[in-house]
Amino acid sequence: MTADRFIHSIGGYLPSLRLARKSAVSALKWSGLGGVREGYRAVAGWDEDPMTMAVEAARTMTRELEAESLIFASTSAYFTERAQSGLMVDALGLKRDTRSLDVAGSRRCATTALLQALDGTKPAIVAAADARATKPGSAHQLLFGDGAAAIGVGDNGGARYLGSHSTTHDFIDFYATRDHPTPYGYEERFIRETAVDAILLPTIQAACEAAGVAAAEIAYAAVAEPLTGIYPALARKLGLKASNLASDLFAQAGDLGAAHASFALGLAFAKAAPGDIVLLAGFGSGCDALLFEVTGTVLGAAQMAVALAQGSALTDYVRFLNLSGGLDLAWGMRAEFEQKAQATVIERHGRDIIGFVGGRDSTGNVQFPKSRIPVNPALSVPETLEDVRLAEEIGQVVSVTADRLNYTPDPPFYFGLVQFDNGARVMVEFTDCPASGLAVGDRVRMRLRIKSLDRRRGFRTYFWKAAPFERPTLEKQ
Amino acid sequence: MMATGIRDRVAIIGMGCTPFGEHWNKGPEDLMVEAFEEAVADAGIERLAIDAAWVGNALDDINVGNSALPLAHALRLRCIPVTRVENMCATGTEALRAATYAVAAGAVDIALALGVEKLKDTGYGGLPLKTKGLTNDLWMPYGSAPGTFAQLAGAYSARHALKAEDLKRAMAHVSWKSHQNGALNPKAHLRKPIAMDAILNAPLIADPLGLFDCCGVSDGAACAIVTTPDIARGLGKSDIVTVKAIQLSASNGWETQFSAWDGSYVRNTREAARRAYDEAGISDPRAELSLTEVHDCFSITELVTMEDLGLAADGRAPFDILDGAFDRDGTLPCQIDGGLKCFGHPVGASGLRMAYEIYSQLLDRGGERQRQDVRLGLTHNLGGAPFNSVAAVSILGRLN
């Protein structure tokens, strides 16, 4: 008998902006297009992608869990050759001898990766994220949301893994291809009936059997639904009494793709008490169903429930289209600025840049970036600086402006000087700024974001930006 | 042995300056030739008497190209040493510094400094964005010029507990005053007085800088011919303008990487000014200077520069500005020619354009805007951003 495996910790991330779906439906009213009008859809900022969101979801757990492997799961990852998990290892400050893997193929990839981690013997992180492109006016545009969830697995934690079952079924509720990158969906009635009866129901039943759990004993569910509203029918047929946290997540943020079930699992853990049984089901080209028994507190779960309730309502459909790639606006010649990065430079400095690693000099002063001769006026000869990670530091605004001349895909461009308590300071871009802007003295936290986009060569670079320390509470819709 | 400086060791014997503006029909070659022809006529020398030349242009990719060659070709110089210099907005003053040092060193008898920039071939308003180097580009923000200088405002307000609207009014006065002056200058680009209300209510470019808080963008060239006072006398010059000081100071990362600076002032201006006053033998700049031409790329820059140059007490610049101390009829006029505000800022030319005005005022050639009894004038350039800058301060005066 192998040792019990546990969910050690869990983390989630949603972008600050939430499109009020009714705004989109109202903008599209003339066309009869749109779809679901209640609730919100989380919208990645122009500088966010699945990798940056996955880092945000995973960053809290790396302090507590010495992961030996990292899996990144997404169906919308930017790089097809250059592992997102490789970037994450550097961004999270993990050791270079961490085993890393990107998985994709269907939105179920995250739960399958989680099973792989649970079946293993070493501490591991599975980080899932999606920011899927959709066509303006399509139902998917308002069904989908952008976000991430990460799960830390180990030999201890707050939820014991009881068992699982997986099925493979080449079922096409929608597909996306290199030739058709946005979803192409099929009839809802076909999806509703086939997904429940042929895939979800038998898989979950088999998982319950494997775990020795009756469906009625399950306290909370995190079941990814291929269509909103199918869970009640599934629950009835299974004899499940548990509410589905994935439905709550859909209402407030949309279907997060690969991250959806994992994020919902965090919401379930936030509600659960020791002894509760929790069901996790990932869907896509089949199904993975997993059962857990809550044994204590799962680190990070409570913060996920808080994160779901925070954000800024976005009611401008055109701004949403601009952010989500549905519109290609003419930004003028300033947007033609070349931002070509070089692999040799990234080889020399990339790990320190994406990991936000500065240096401590022999007097104790911390600076960013590191330099041969420290910036400290008390020192004047070269010395070796000790690595200091700044990503988790809280900063204070020294100077800031909302620059309306500089090109940015989502104006205005906020930038300025941020001071950290440990002595380091850095000129940075600000992100997630409220319309009222930022002021000298405001507290900020650092977020990994896209620094530059090289559209001509299909490349992007990443660096940390300062965001307001607190997010506003989202009005419930 | 301590360096003795260059005070009165170099004379300016001729200067030229093109009208600044949107010269759709003139290229850099036209501008260089026009500025040079005025200077060489003013100097009264044979053009072949020039022993060495320095050309300043900051943005070679949209100008004439790199190196000495554009100037050598434009002026058909005869195989003399020619060097291109670039130091952001201090480029023009950097060219003058190089020519001045060459004469002061005794390496040459007569040297030329010429600054030129042809910005209106960018195809859009404002300064073009440049890469900051491949490593820096991985993390440094690419802000616009108004974005970088706008940050002085919030930090200044915070340091001096000054309300944002009070600072905005003082900034507006800076622009209002320069537009008043520029209206009198036939070489200025913008020659219309602007009402205070229009300045205060203009659209924001980078908070809190509005459109009229920003200088124009233009094409232009300016140049100086320098030699020794002895040679100047030998050329029959009796009213001789000399260089009293030229000093530079460059950031080393202290502002942005070491936690001492509060963002409300420009350290390099203070350093360069302190050394320039020493070199020129000035102990009380407020009393001794007759006028200043400072780097008013943005109104807030001029405001903090008044304090950085020691011309206003700490925290008092907004009040002195509103009292009219730096107006044309004030105690120490600033930008009597209209400044960057009305000339625009063809980067490589601006430092020499400022020197041209001081030189003209020293020689009573200021026309309608001539100030009485001009003895010493100061020019100031600030390249880069307040947090990462090169500052240049030069002081010109009469030889006596």
GROMACS .gro file of C-alpha atoms in nm, chain A residues 333-334 337-342 345-346 348-350 353 365-369 371 375-377 398-407 413-417 419-420 423-429 440 451-452 461-464, chain B residues 122-132 134-152 154-156 158 204-209 252-263 267 387:
model
  108
  333MET     CA    1   0.256   5.495  -3.562
  334ARG     CA    2   0.356   5.491  -3.194
  337PHE     CA    3   0.770   5.055  -3.194
  338GLU     CA    4   0.994   4.753  -3.233
  339GLN     CA    5   1.030   4.546  -2.918
  340LYS     CA    6   1.257   4.269  -3.031
  341ALA     CA    7   1.416   4.060  -2.758
  342GLN     CA    8   1.729   3.852  -2.806
  345VAL     CA    9   2.021   3.850  -2.351
  346ILE     CA   10   1.741   3.638  -2.206
  348ARG     CA   11   2.208   3.606  -1.941
  349HIS     CA   12   1.935   3.793  -1.755
  350GLY     CA   13   1.604   3.614  -1.812
  353ILE     CA   14   1.415   3.936  -1.470
  365ASN     CA   15   2.144   4.730   0.085
  366VAL     CA   16   1.918   4.567  -0.174
  367GLN     CA   17   1.901   4.686  -0.533
  368PHE     CA   18   1.746   4.590  -0.865
  369PRO     CA   19   1.885   4.495  -1.105
  371SER     CA   20   2.523   4.522  -1.101
  375VAL     CA   21   2.454   5.140  -0.660
  376ASN     CA   22   2.511   5.213  -0.291
  377PRO     CA   23   2.727   5.531  -0.279
  398VAL     CA   24   0.727   5.725  -0.497
  399SER     CA   25   0.614   5.878  -0.826
  400VAL     CA   26   0.354   5.792  -1.086
  401THR     CA   27   0.171   5.925  -1.388
  402ALA     CA   28  -0.102   5.820  -1.624
  403ASP     CA   29   0.078   5.860  -1.954
  404ARG     CA   30  -0.171   5.922  -2.234
  405LEU     CA   31   0.085   5.967  -2.512
  406ASN     CA   32   0.276   5.643  -2.479
  407TYR     CA   33   0.128   5.351  -2.670
  413PHE     CA   34  -0.003   5.375  -1.950
  414TYR     CA   35   0.076   5.402  -1.578
  415PHE     CA   36   0.439   5.392  -1.472
  416GLY     CA   37   0.655   5.523  -1.194
  417LEU     CA   38   0.895   5.455  -0.913
  419GLN     CA   39   1.006   5.170  -0.313
  420PHE     CA   40   1.026   4.844  -0.119
  423GLY     CA   41   1.569   4.921   0.042
  424ALA     CA   42   1.524   4.821  -0.319
  425ARG     CA   43   1.335   5.043  -0.559
  426VAL     CA   44   1.250   5.009  -0.922
  427MET     CA   45   1.089   5.201  -1.207
  428VAL     CA   46   0.798   4.987  -1.313
  429GLU     CA   47   0.476   4.982  -1.502
  440VAL     CA   48   0.231   5.897  -0.417
  451LYS     CA   49   0.627   4.337  -2.057
  452SER     CA   50   0.649   4.360  -2.433
  461THR     CA   51   0.866   3.909  -2.271
  462TYR     CA   52   0.756   3.915  -1.909
  463PHE     CA   53   0.834   4.130  -1.608
  464TRP     CA   54   0.671   4.231  -1.283
  599THR     CA   55   0.891   6.096  -3.766
  600GLY     CA   56   0.538   6.106  -3.903
  601TYR     CA   57   0.371   6.175  -3.568
  602GLY     CA   58   0.367   6.420  -3.277
  603GLY     CA   59   0.593   6.398  -2.975
  604LEU     CA   60   0.938   6.249  -2.951
  605PRO     CA   61   0.997   5.908  -3.101
  606LEU     CA   62   1.036   5.615  -2.866
  607LYS     CA   63   1.379   5.458  -2.850
  608THR     CA   64   1.494   5.125  -2.721
  609LYS     CA   65   1.683   5.150  -2.393
  611LEU     CA   66   1.838   4.499  -2.502
  612THR     CA   67   1.886   4.418  -2.134
  613ASN     CA   68   1.705   4.725  -2.002
  614ASP     CA   69   1.418   4.666  -2.244
  615LEU     CA   70   1.343   4.344  -2.057
  616TRP     CA   71   1.230   4.540  -1.752
  617MET     CA   72   1.240   4.921  -1.786
  618PRO     CA   73   0.908   5.087  -1.867
  619TYR     CA   74   0.887   5.262  -2.202
  620GLY     CA   75   0.723   5.584  -2.089
  621SER     CA   76   0.683   5.891  -2.306
  622ALA     CA   77   0.885   6.205  -2.228
  623PRO     CA   78   0.583   6.384  -2.073
  624GLY     CA   79   0.516   6.066  -1.874
  625THR     CA   80   0.860   6.071  -1.717
  626PHE     CA   81   0.858   6.442  -1.628
  627ALA     CA   82   0.496   6.443  -1.513
  628GLN     CA   83   0.609   6.230  -1.219
  629LEU     CA   84   0.791   6.528  -1.074
  631GLY     CA   85   0.305   6.435  -0.770
  632ALA     CA   86   0.633   6.392  -0.586
  633TYR     CA   87   0.680   6.770  -0.558
  635ALA     CA   88   0.383   6.536  -0.172
  681LEU     CA   89  -0.418   6.578  -2.037
  682ILE     CA   90  -0.108   6.427  -2.195
  683ALA     CA   91   0.043   6.270  -1.883
  684ASP     CA   92  -0.127   6.353  -1.554
  685PRO     CA   93  -0.112   6.634  -1.447
  686LEU     CA   94   0.055   6.774  -1.761
  729ASN     CA   95   2.450   5.655  -1.212
  730GLY     CA   96   2.131   5.479  -1.104
  731TRP     CA   97   2.114   5.645  -0.763
  732GLU     CA   98   1.770   5.790  -0.822
  733THR     CA   99   1.602   5.470  -0.936
  734GLN     CA  100   1.798   5.206  -0.750
  735PHE     CA  101   1.900   5.356  -0.416
  736SER     CA  102   1.633   5.462  -0.171
  737ALA     CA  103   1.729   5.821  -0.102
  738TRP     CA  104   1.560   6.031  -0.370
  739ASP     CA  105   1.200   6.143  -0.324
  740GLY     CA  106   1.133   6.214  -0.693
  744ARG     CA  107   1.987   6.587  -0.857
  864PHE     CA  108   1.505   5.987  -1.253
   0.00000   0.00000   0.00000
